[in-house]
Amino acid sequence: MIDAHLFRWKSRLLTAGAALAVGLGAVVAPATGAAAAPATAESTLPSGNSAYRTLADYESDMADLAARYPDLVKPITLPYRTTSGRAVHGIEISKDVRANDGKPVFVDVGMHHGNEWPSGELTMEFAIDLVTNAREPRIASLLERARVVVVPVVNVDGFVRNRRQTDTNTDMNRNYGLGWLPLSSAGTAPWSEPESRNIAWLLSTRQATVFNTQHTCIQVVLYPPLQLAAGPAQDASRLHRLASAVAAQYGPTYRALPSAEDYETTGEAIDWAYYATRGLSITSETCPNPGVARTFETQVLDTYAAHRSAMLEALETTADPREHAVIEGKAPKGAVLRITKSFDMYTSPYAQPDGGVRPTSFTTTLSSDLDVVRPNGTFHWAVNPSYRPVAAYQADGVRGNQTGFHTEPWILTCERPDGTVLQATRVNVDLGEQVRVDLSPCKRNFHRKDVR
Ligand SMILES: [Zn+2]
């Protein structure tokens, strides 16, 4: 039987192939690759594609998935438009995706660097794969237990222009605030770019157990820290375990190591993400073996099967209860629960306008919510641990080899849907731990009209 959905993908492939054959296809090769691959008869990708997407292709693929699979796919728009005014889109994927029910989250993004086209392709193909194969037992089980957030093109302006930087000429993967330094391409200030603020928003408003940012072109999976002076991350062994599992799927020539040991940088996504949220944050770089031409075929078609296995490893880690914390209890059906914390973080010290050399501070606020949907009011909320790793970047400079954690509780509020806060309580919860909260005051007052 011919599946209508499959047919649609295939018919687009034929159209693309025909356009190429008559030389009408406006197919541009990325700077990191060689020529665009000729259309091949058999594509092994979930989409059936055999050439790079345009921005319009990404947009329509995501819109189609959301329209065809409304129980599995929910579109999201990131809050900040790019410098040139473009919207940044993504999708959430899970079983019963519209229920805001507290599953652990895997955030997977491509194309921080706009000329690394395979990073967007692999990310988009994995999303299509999860959705169109959602009945495959392994994927069904993962989508039952976890939520996936996919943003295939985070640097949209860079992608459209096929260049690494954003339209302010900034490398957005040097613009994240933690440890930031005013390098030539790092932006005028920490978080100066709407593109990096979008990712901060994404990770600050959901409890991401795992965060993957996809790049080309090295054979390596990297994890924090970015600088040797910072010393090993508190969760170095967990980070290494995940990075190794992902690297092993890509192949025996791939290595897993702290980013600083590859080459030192500052202001990358994974550093801020890990030290702010304690989510396991990795940079996956794929590349063909040395001497192999960089084409759509070698960088996307030939890489996808390994990428699928690698991302399924990341998703298994996300769903593993040992890799996050759990807040559970009983609340009134219809209530909104929210956990929040707010803290200061620091850049590296650098020359300030007044001539002094010191860090700049910035505030990170994490806030996510859950809807109490079960009739009996029970909830089970996978969250990041309340204990946050102390970063090397401090108010008075870089102090490496930190081993401690900030003991900052989550502030949990129980609210009516209109935002009336009926109860606020502090929750300390560690990795792998389940904590039960007593929400009886909220339950008592939820339906009382005299309580405002
Ligand atoms: Zn890159």
Coordinates of C-alpha atoms and ligand atoms in Angstrom, one line a residue:
M1 CA 0.0 0.0 0.0
I2 CA 1.3 3.4 -0.9
D3 CA 1.2 5.8 2.1
A4 CA 0.0 9.2 1.0
H5 CA 2.6 10.9 3.2
L6 CA 5.5 8.9 1.7
F7 CA 4.2 9.7 -1.7
R8 CA 4.3 13.4 -1.0
W9 CA 7.9 13.3 0.0
K10 CA 8.8 11.2 -3.0
S11 CA 7.0 13.5 -5.4
R12 CA 9.0 16.5 -4.1
L13 CA 12.2 14.5 -4.6
L14 CA 11.2 13.9 -8.2
T15 CA 10.4 17.6 -8.7
A16 CA 13.8 18.5 -7.2
G17 CA 15.5 16.0 -9.4
A18 CA 13.8 17.2 -12.5
A19 CA 14.7 20.8 -11.7
L20 CA 18.3 19.8 -11.3
A21 CA 18.3 17.8 -14.5
V22 CA 17.3 20.8 -16.5
G23 CA 19.5 23.2 -14.6
L24 CA 16.8 25.3 -13.1
G25 CA 17.3 24.3 -9.4
A26 CA 18.7 27.2 -7.4
V27 CA 20.8 24.8 -5.4
V28 CA 23.7 26.4 -3.7
A29 CA 26.4 24.4 -2.0
P30 CA 27.4 25.4 1.5
A31 CA 30.9 26.9 2.0
T32 CA 31.9 23.8 4.0
G33 CA 30.9 21.4 1.2
A34 CA 31.7 20.9 -2.4
A35 CA 29.2 20.9 -5.1
A36 CA 25.6 19.9 -4.4
A37 CA 25.0 16.2 -5.0
P38 CA 23.2 15.2 -8.1
A39 CA 19.8 13.7 -7.4
T40 CA 20.1 10.0 -6.8
A41 CA 17.5 7.4 -7.6
E42 CA 17.2 6.1 -4.1
S43 CA 17.5 8.4 -1.0
T44 CA 17.8 6.6 2.3
L45 CA 16.7 9.7 4.3
P46 CA 13.4 9.7 6.1
S47 CA 12.3 12.6 3.9
G48 CA 13.4 10.9 0.7
N49 CA 15.3 14.1 -0.1
S50 CA 18.5 14.1 -2.2
A51 CA 19.5 17.7 -2.1
Y52 CA 19.9 20.5 0.6
R53 CA 16.8 22.2 1.8
T54 CA 16.1 25.9 1.3
L55 CA 14.7 27.9 4.3
A56 CA 11.2 27.6 2.6
D57 CA 11.7 23.8 2.6
Y58 CA 12.5 23.7 6.3
E59 CA 9.4 25.9 7.1
S60 CA 7.1 23.8 5.0
D61 CA 8.4 20.5 6.3
M62 CA 7.8 21.6 9.9
A63 CA 4.4 23.0 9.0
D64 CA 3.4 19.8 7.2
L65 CA 4.5 17.6 10.1
A66 CA 2.5 19.7 12.6
A67 CA -0.6 19.6 10.3
R68 CA -0.4 15.9 9.6
Y69 CA 0.4 14.7 13.1
P70 CA -1.3 17.1 15.5
D71 CA -1.1 14.6 18.4
L72 CA 2.7 14.2 17.9
V73 CA 3.9 17.5 16.7
K74 CA 3.4 21.1 17.9
P75 CA 4.9 24.1 16.2
I76 CA 6.9 26.6 18.2
T77 CA 8.2 30.1 17.3
L78 CA 11.1 31.4 19.2
P79 CA 10.5 34.8 20.8
Y80 CA 13.2 36.9 19.1
R81 CA 13.3 37.7 15.3
T82 CA 16.7 37.6 13.8
T83 CA 18.7 40.8 13.1
S84 CA 17.1 40.9 9.6
G85 CA 13.7 40.3 11.0
R86 CA 13.3 36.5 10.2
A87 CA 11.3 34.3 12.5
V88 CA 13.0 31.2 14.0
H89 CA 10.8 28.1 14.0
G90 CA 10.9 24.7 15.6
I91 CA 8.7 21.8 16.6
E92 CA 8.0 19.8 19.7
I93 CA 7.6 16.1 19.3
S94 CA 6.1 13.7 21.9
K95 CA 3.1 11.4 22.4
D96 CA 0.2 13.6 23.2
V97 CA 2.4 16.6 22.5
R98 CA -0.1 19.2 23.5
A99 CA -0.3 18.0 27.1
N100 CA 2.1 20.1 29.2
D101 CA 2.7 17.1 31.4
G102 CA 6.3 17.3 32.7
K103 CA 8.2 14.7 30.6
P104 CA 11.9 15.1 30.5
V105 CA 13.1 17.1 27.5
F106 CA 15.7 16.7 24.8
V107 CA 16.5 20.0 23.0
D108 CA 18.2 19.4 19.6
V109 CA 19.3 22.3 17.4
G110 CA 21.1 22.7 14.2
M111 CA 23.0 25.4 12.4
H112 CA 24.4 27.8 14.9
H113 CA 26.8 28.3 12.0
G114 CA 24.8 29.2 8.9
N115 CA 27.2 27.6 6.4
E116 CA 27.2 24.2 8.2
W117 CA 24.2 22.9 6.2
P118 CA 24.5 19.2 7.1
S119 CA 23.8 20.2 10.7
G120 CA 20.4 21.5 9.8
E121 CA 19.6 18.5 7.5
L122 CA 20.5 15.9 10.1
T123 CA 18.4 17.7 12.7
M124 CA 15.4 18.0 10.5
E125 CA 15.7 14.4 9.2
F126 CA 15.7 13.1 12.8
A127 CA 12.5 15.0 13.5
I128 CA 10.8 13.5 10.4
D129 CA 12.1 10.1 11.4
L130 CA 10.7 10.2 14.9
V131 CA 7.3 11.4 13.7
T132 CA 6.9 9.1 10.7
N133 CA 8.2 6.1 12.6
A134 CA 6.5 6.9 15.9
R135 CA 4.9 3.4 16.0
E136 CA 8.3 1.7 15.9
P137 CA 8.5 0.1 19.4
R138 CA 11.7 1.9 20.5
I139 CA 10.6 5.3 19.3
A140 CA 7.0 4.8 20.6
S141 CA 8.5 4.1 24.1
L142 CA 10.8 7.1 23.9
L143 CA 8.0 9.5 22.8
E144 CA 5.9 8.1 25.6
R145 CA 8.6 9.0 28.2
A146 CA 10.2 12.1 26.8
R147 CA 9.6 15.3 24.7
V148 CA 11.9 16.4 21.9
V149 CA 12.3 20.0 20.9
V150 CA 13.9 20.5 17.5
V151 CA 15.0 23.8 15.9
P152 CA 16.9 22.8 12.7
V153 CA 18.1 26.3 11.8
V154 CA 18.9 28.6 14.7
N155 CA 21.0 31.1 12.7
V156 CA 18.5 31.7 10.0
D157 CA 20.1 34.8 8.5
G158 CA 23.4 33.0 8.3
F159 CA 21.8 30.1 6.6
V160 CA 20.1 32.3 4.0
R161 CA 23.4 33.9 3.2
N162 CA 25.4 30.7 3.6
R163 CA 27.9 32.1 6.1
R164 CA 28.9 31.2 9.6
Q165 CA 28.0 34.5 11.3
T166 CA 24.7 36.3 12.0
D167 CA 23.7 39.5 10.1
T168 CA 25.6 41.5 12.7
N169 CA 28.7 39.6 11.7
T170 CA 28.7 37.8 15.0
D171 CA 29.5 34.1 15.6
M172 CA 26.4 33.4 17.7
N173 CA 28.3 30.5 19.3
R174 CA 30.7 33.0 20.9
N175 CA 27.9 35.2 22.2
Y176 CA 26.5 33.3 25.1
G177 CA 27.1 35.1 28.3
L178 CA 28.9 32.7 30.6
G179 CA 32.7 33.3 30.4
W180 CA 32.1 35.7 27.4
L181 CA 35.1 37.6 26.0
P182 CA 35.0 40.4 23.5
L183 CA 36.7 38.3 20.7
S184 CA 36.5 39.8 17.2
S185 CA 33.3 37.8 16.3
A186 CA 31.7 37.4 19.7
G187 CA 29.2 40.3 19.4
T188 CA 29.3 43.7 21.0
A189 CA 28.2 42.4 24.4
P190 CA 27.2 39.1 26.0
W191 CA 23.8 38.1 24.6
S192 CA 23.8 40.9 22.1
E193 CA 22.4 38.6 19.4
P194 CA 18.7 37.7 19.3
E195 CA 19.7 34.3 18.0
S196 CA 21.6 33.4 21.1
R197 CA 18.9 34.8 23.3
N198 CA 16.4 32.5 21.5
I199 CA 18.3 29.5 22.7
A200 CA 18.6 30.9 26.2
W201 CA 14.8 31.3 26.2
L202 CA 14.3 27.7 24.9
L203 CA 16.5 26.2 27.7
S204 CA 15.2 28.5 30.4
T205 CA 11.5 27.7 29.8
R206 CA 11.7 23.9 29.8
Q207 CA 13.6 21.3 31.8
A208 CA 16.1 20.0 29.2
T209 CA 17.8 16.9 30.5
V210 CA 19.9 16.8 27.3
F211 CA 20.8 19.6 24.9
N212 CA 22.5 18.8 21.6
T213 CA 23.9 21.4 19.2
Q214 CA 24.8 20.0 15.8
H215 CA 27.8 21.2 13.8
T216 CA 30.3 20.3 11.1
C217 CA 33.1 19.6 10.2
I218 CA 35.2 17.6 12.8
Q219 CA 34.7 14.1 14.0
V220 CA 34.1 14.9 17.6
V221 CA 31.5 15.2 20.4
L222 CA 32.3 18.0 22.8
Y223 CA 31.1 18.8 26.3
P224 CA 31.9 21.7 28.8
P225 CA 34.1 23.4 29.7
L226 CA 35.4 25.6 26.9
Q227 CA 38.6 26.7 28.6
L228 CA 41.3 24.7 30.3
A229 CA 41.4 27.2 33.2
A230 CA 37.9 26.3 34.1
G231 CA 38.9 22.8 35.1
P232 CA 36.6 19.8 34.7
A233 CA 32.8 20.1 35.0
Q234 CA 31.2 18.7 38.1
D235 CA 29.3 16.2 36.0
A236 CA 32.3 15.4 33.8
S237 CA 31.8 11.6 34.0
R238 CA 28.1 11.9 33.1
L239 CA 28.9 14.3 30.2
H240 CA 31.7 12.0 29.0
R241 CA 29.4 9.0 29.2
L242 CA 26.8 10.7 27.0
A243 CA 29.3 12.2 24.6
S244 CA 31.1 8.8 24.2
A245 CA 27.8 7.0 23.6
V246 CA 26.9 9.6 20.9
A247 CA 30.5 9.5 19.4
A248 CA 30.5 5.7 19.3
Q249 CA 27.4 5.7 17.1
Y250 CA 29.0 8.1 14.6
G251 CA 32.0 5.7 14.2
P252 CA 35.3 4.5 15.6
T253 CA 37.2 7.6 14.4
Y254 CA 35.0 10.0 16.5
R255 CA 36.3 11.2 19.8
A256 CA 34.4 12.5 22.9
L257 CA 36.2 15.1 25.0
P258 CA 35.9 18.4 26.8
S259 CA 35.6 21.3 24.4
A260 CA 38.7 23.0 25.9
E261 CA 40.8 20.0 24.9
D262 CA 39.8 20.3 21.3
Y263 CA 40.5 24.0 21.1
E264 CA 39.7 26.8 23.7
T265 CA 36.9 29.3 23.1
T266 CA 34.5 31.3 25.2
G267 CA 30.8 32.1 25.0
E268 CA 29.5 28.9 23.5
A269 CA 26.0 27.5 23.9
I270 CA 26.9 24.3 25.8
D271 CA 28.9 26.1 28.6
W272 CA 26.1 28.5 29.6
A273 CA 23.5 25.7 29.1
Y274 CA 25.2 23.2 31.4
Y275 CA 26.2 25.7 34.2
A276 CA 22.8 27.4 34.2
T277 CA 20.5 24.4 33.9
R278 CA 22.7 21.3 34.7
G279 CA 21.3 19.7 31.6
L280 CA 23.8 17.5 29.8
S281 CA 25.0 19.7 27.0
I282 CA 27.0 18.5 24.0
T283 CA 28.2 19.8 20.6
S284 CA 28.1 17.0 18.0
E285 CA 30.4 17.7 15.0
T286 CA 30.2 15.4 12.1
C287 CA 32.5 15.2 9.1
P288 CA 33.5 12.6 6.5
N289 CA 36.8 10.9 6.8
P290 CA 39.9 12.9 5.7
G291 CA 40.3 12.8 1.9
V292 CA 36.6 12.2 1.3
A293 CA 34.8 14.9 -0.6
R294 CA 32.3 16.9 1.3
T295 CA 29.0 16.5 -0.5
F296 CA 25.3 16.1 0.3
E297 CA 25.9 12.4 -0.2
T298 CA 28.8 12.1 2.2
Q299 CA 27.7 14.6 4.8
V300 CA 23.9 13.9 4.9
L301 CA 22.9 10.7 3.1
D302 CA 25.9 8.6 4.3
T303 CA 25.8 10.1 7.8
Y304 CA 22.2 9.9 8.6
A305 CA 21.9 6.3 9.9
A306 CA 24.7 6.9 12.4
H307 CA 23.1 10.3 13.4
R308 CA 19.8 8.5 14.0
S309 CA 21.5 6.0 16.4
A310 CA 23.4 8.8 18.1
M311 CA 20.3 11.0 18.7
L312 CA 18.4 7.9 19.9
E313 CA 21.2 7.5 22.5
A314 CA 20.7 11.1 23.6
L315 CA 17.0 10.5 23.8
E316 CA 17.5 7.3 25.9
T317 CA 19.6 9.4 28.3
T318 CA 16.9 12.0 28.5
A319 CA 14.3 9.4 29.4
D320 CA 16.6 7.8 32.0
P321 CA 15.3 8.7 35.5
R322 CA 18.9 8.6 36.8
E323 CA 19.7 11.6 34.6
H324 CA 17.2 14.1 35.9
A325 CA 15.2 14.7 39.1
V326 CA 11.5 14.3 39.8
I327 CA 8.9 16.4 41.7
E328 CA 5.7 14.6 42.3
G329 CA 2.5 15.0 44.2
K330 CA -1.2 15.7 44.0
A331 CA -2.7 19.0 43.0
P332 CA -6.1 20.2 41.9
K333 CA -7.0 19.1 38.4
G334 CA -6.7 22.2 36.2
A335 CA -4.0 23.9 38.3
V336 CA -0.8 25.2 36.9
L337 CA 2.4 24.4 38.7
R338 CA 5.5 26.5 38.0
I339 CA 9.1 26.2 39.1
T340 CA 11.4 29.2 39.0
K341 CA 14.9 30.3 40.0
S342 CA 16.9 33.3 39.2
F343 CA 20.6 33.9 39.7
D344 CA 23.6 35.9 38.4
M345 CA 26.3 34.5 36.2
Y346 CA 29.5 36.2 34.9
T347 CA 31.5 36.7 31.8
S348 CA 35.3 36.4 31.8
P349 CA 37.1 39.6 33.0
Y350 CA 37.7 42.0 30.1
A351 CA 38.5 45.7 29.6
Q352 CA 35.4 47.8 30.4
P353 CA 34.6 51.2 29.0
D354 CA 36.0 52.9 32.1
G355 CA 39.3 51.1 31.7
G356 CA 38.9 48.6 34.5
V357 CA 39.2 44.9 33.8
R358 CA 36.4 42.9 35.3
P359 CA 33.6 40.6 34.4
T360 CA 30.1 41.7 33.5
S361 CA 27.2 40.0 35.3
F362 CA 23.9 38.9 33.8
T363 CA 20.8 37.4 35.3
T364 CA 19.5 34.0 34.2
T365 CA 15.9 33.2 35.2
L366 CA 14.7 29.6 34.7
S367 CA 10.9 29.2 34.7
S368 CA 8.9 26.2 33.5
D369 CA 5.4 25.1 34.1
L370 CA 3.2 22.0 34.1
D371 CA -0.6 21.6 33.7
V372 CA -2.2 19.3 36.2
V373 CA -4.3 17.2 33.7
R374 CA -5.0 13.9 35.3
P375 CA -8.5 13.6 36.9
N376 CA -7.1 12.6 40.3
G377 CA -4.6 15.5 40.2
T378 CA -1.4 13.4 40.5
F379 CA 1.6 14.7 38.6
H380 CA 5.1 13.5 37.9
W381 CA 7.5 16.2 36.8
A382 CA 10.9 15.5 35.4
V383 CA 13.1 18.5 36.2
N384 CA 16.7 19.4 36.4
P385 CA 18.3 19.1 39.8
S386 CA 17.9 22.2 42.0
Y387 CA 21.6 21.9 42.8
R388 CA 23.5 24.0 40.2
P389 CA 27.2 23.5 39.4
V390 CA 29.4 26.4 40.5
A391 CA 31.0 27.8 37.3
A392 CA 34.6 29.0 37.1
Y393 CA 33.5 32.5 36.0
Q394 CA 33.0 34.5 39.2
A395 CA 32.4 38.1 40.2
D396 CA 36.1 38.5 40.9
G397 CA 37.5 36.6 38.0
V398 CA 38.1 33.0 36.8
R399 CA 38.4 30.5 39.6
G400 CA 38.8 27.1 38.0
N401 CA 38.4 23.6 39.3
Q402 CA 35.2 24.2 41.1
T403 CA 33.7 21.1 42.6
G404 CA 30.6 22.4 44.4
F405 CA 27.0 23.1 43.7
H406 CA 24.8 26.1 44.5
T407 CA 22.1 25.0 46.9
E408 CA 19.3 27.0 45.3
P409 CA 15.8 25.5 45.7
W410 CA 13.3 25.6 43.0
I411 CA 10.5 27.9 44.0
L412 CA 7.3 25.9 43.2
T413 CA 4.0 27.7 42.9
C414 CA 0.6 26.2 42.6
E415 CA -1.7 28.5 40.6
R416 CA -5.2 28.8 39.2
P417 CA -5.2 29.0 35.3
D418 CA -5.7 32.8 35.7
G419 CA -2.3 33.0 37.5
T420 CA -3.6 33.4 41.0
V421 CA -0.9 32.0 43.2
L422 CA -2.4 29.8 45.9
Q423 CA 0.8 28.3 47.3
A424 CA 4.5 28.8 47.0
T425 CA 7.0 26.3 48.4
R426 CA 10.7 25.6 48.1
V427 CA 11.9 22.3 46.6
N428 CA 15.4 20.8 46.9
V429 CA 15.8 17.8 44.7
D430 CA 19.0 16.1 43.5
L431 CA 19.9 14.1 40.5
G432 CA 18.0 10.8 40.4
E433 CA 15.9 11.8 43.4
Q434 CA 12.1 11.9 43.6
V435 CA 10.6 14.5 45.9
R436 CA 7.0 14.6 47.0
V437 CA 5.5 18.0 47.6
D438 CA 2.5 18.7 49.8
L439 CA 0.1 20.9 47.9
S440 CA -2.9 20.6 50.3
P441 CA -3.2 24.3 50.9
C442 CA -3.5 24.8 47.1
K443 CA -6.0 22.0 46.9
R444 CA -8.0 23.5 49.8
N445 CA -8.3 26.9 48.2
F446 CA -8.4 26.1 44.5
H447 CA -12.2 26.2 44.2
R448 CA -12.9 28.8 46.9
K449 CA -14.2 32.0 45.4
D450 CA -13.2 34.1 48.5
V451 CA -9.5 33.2 48.1
R452 CA -7.7 35.6 45.7
Ligands
ZN1 ZN 30.0 25.1 13.8

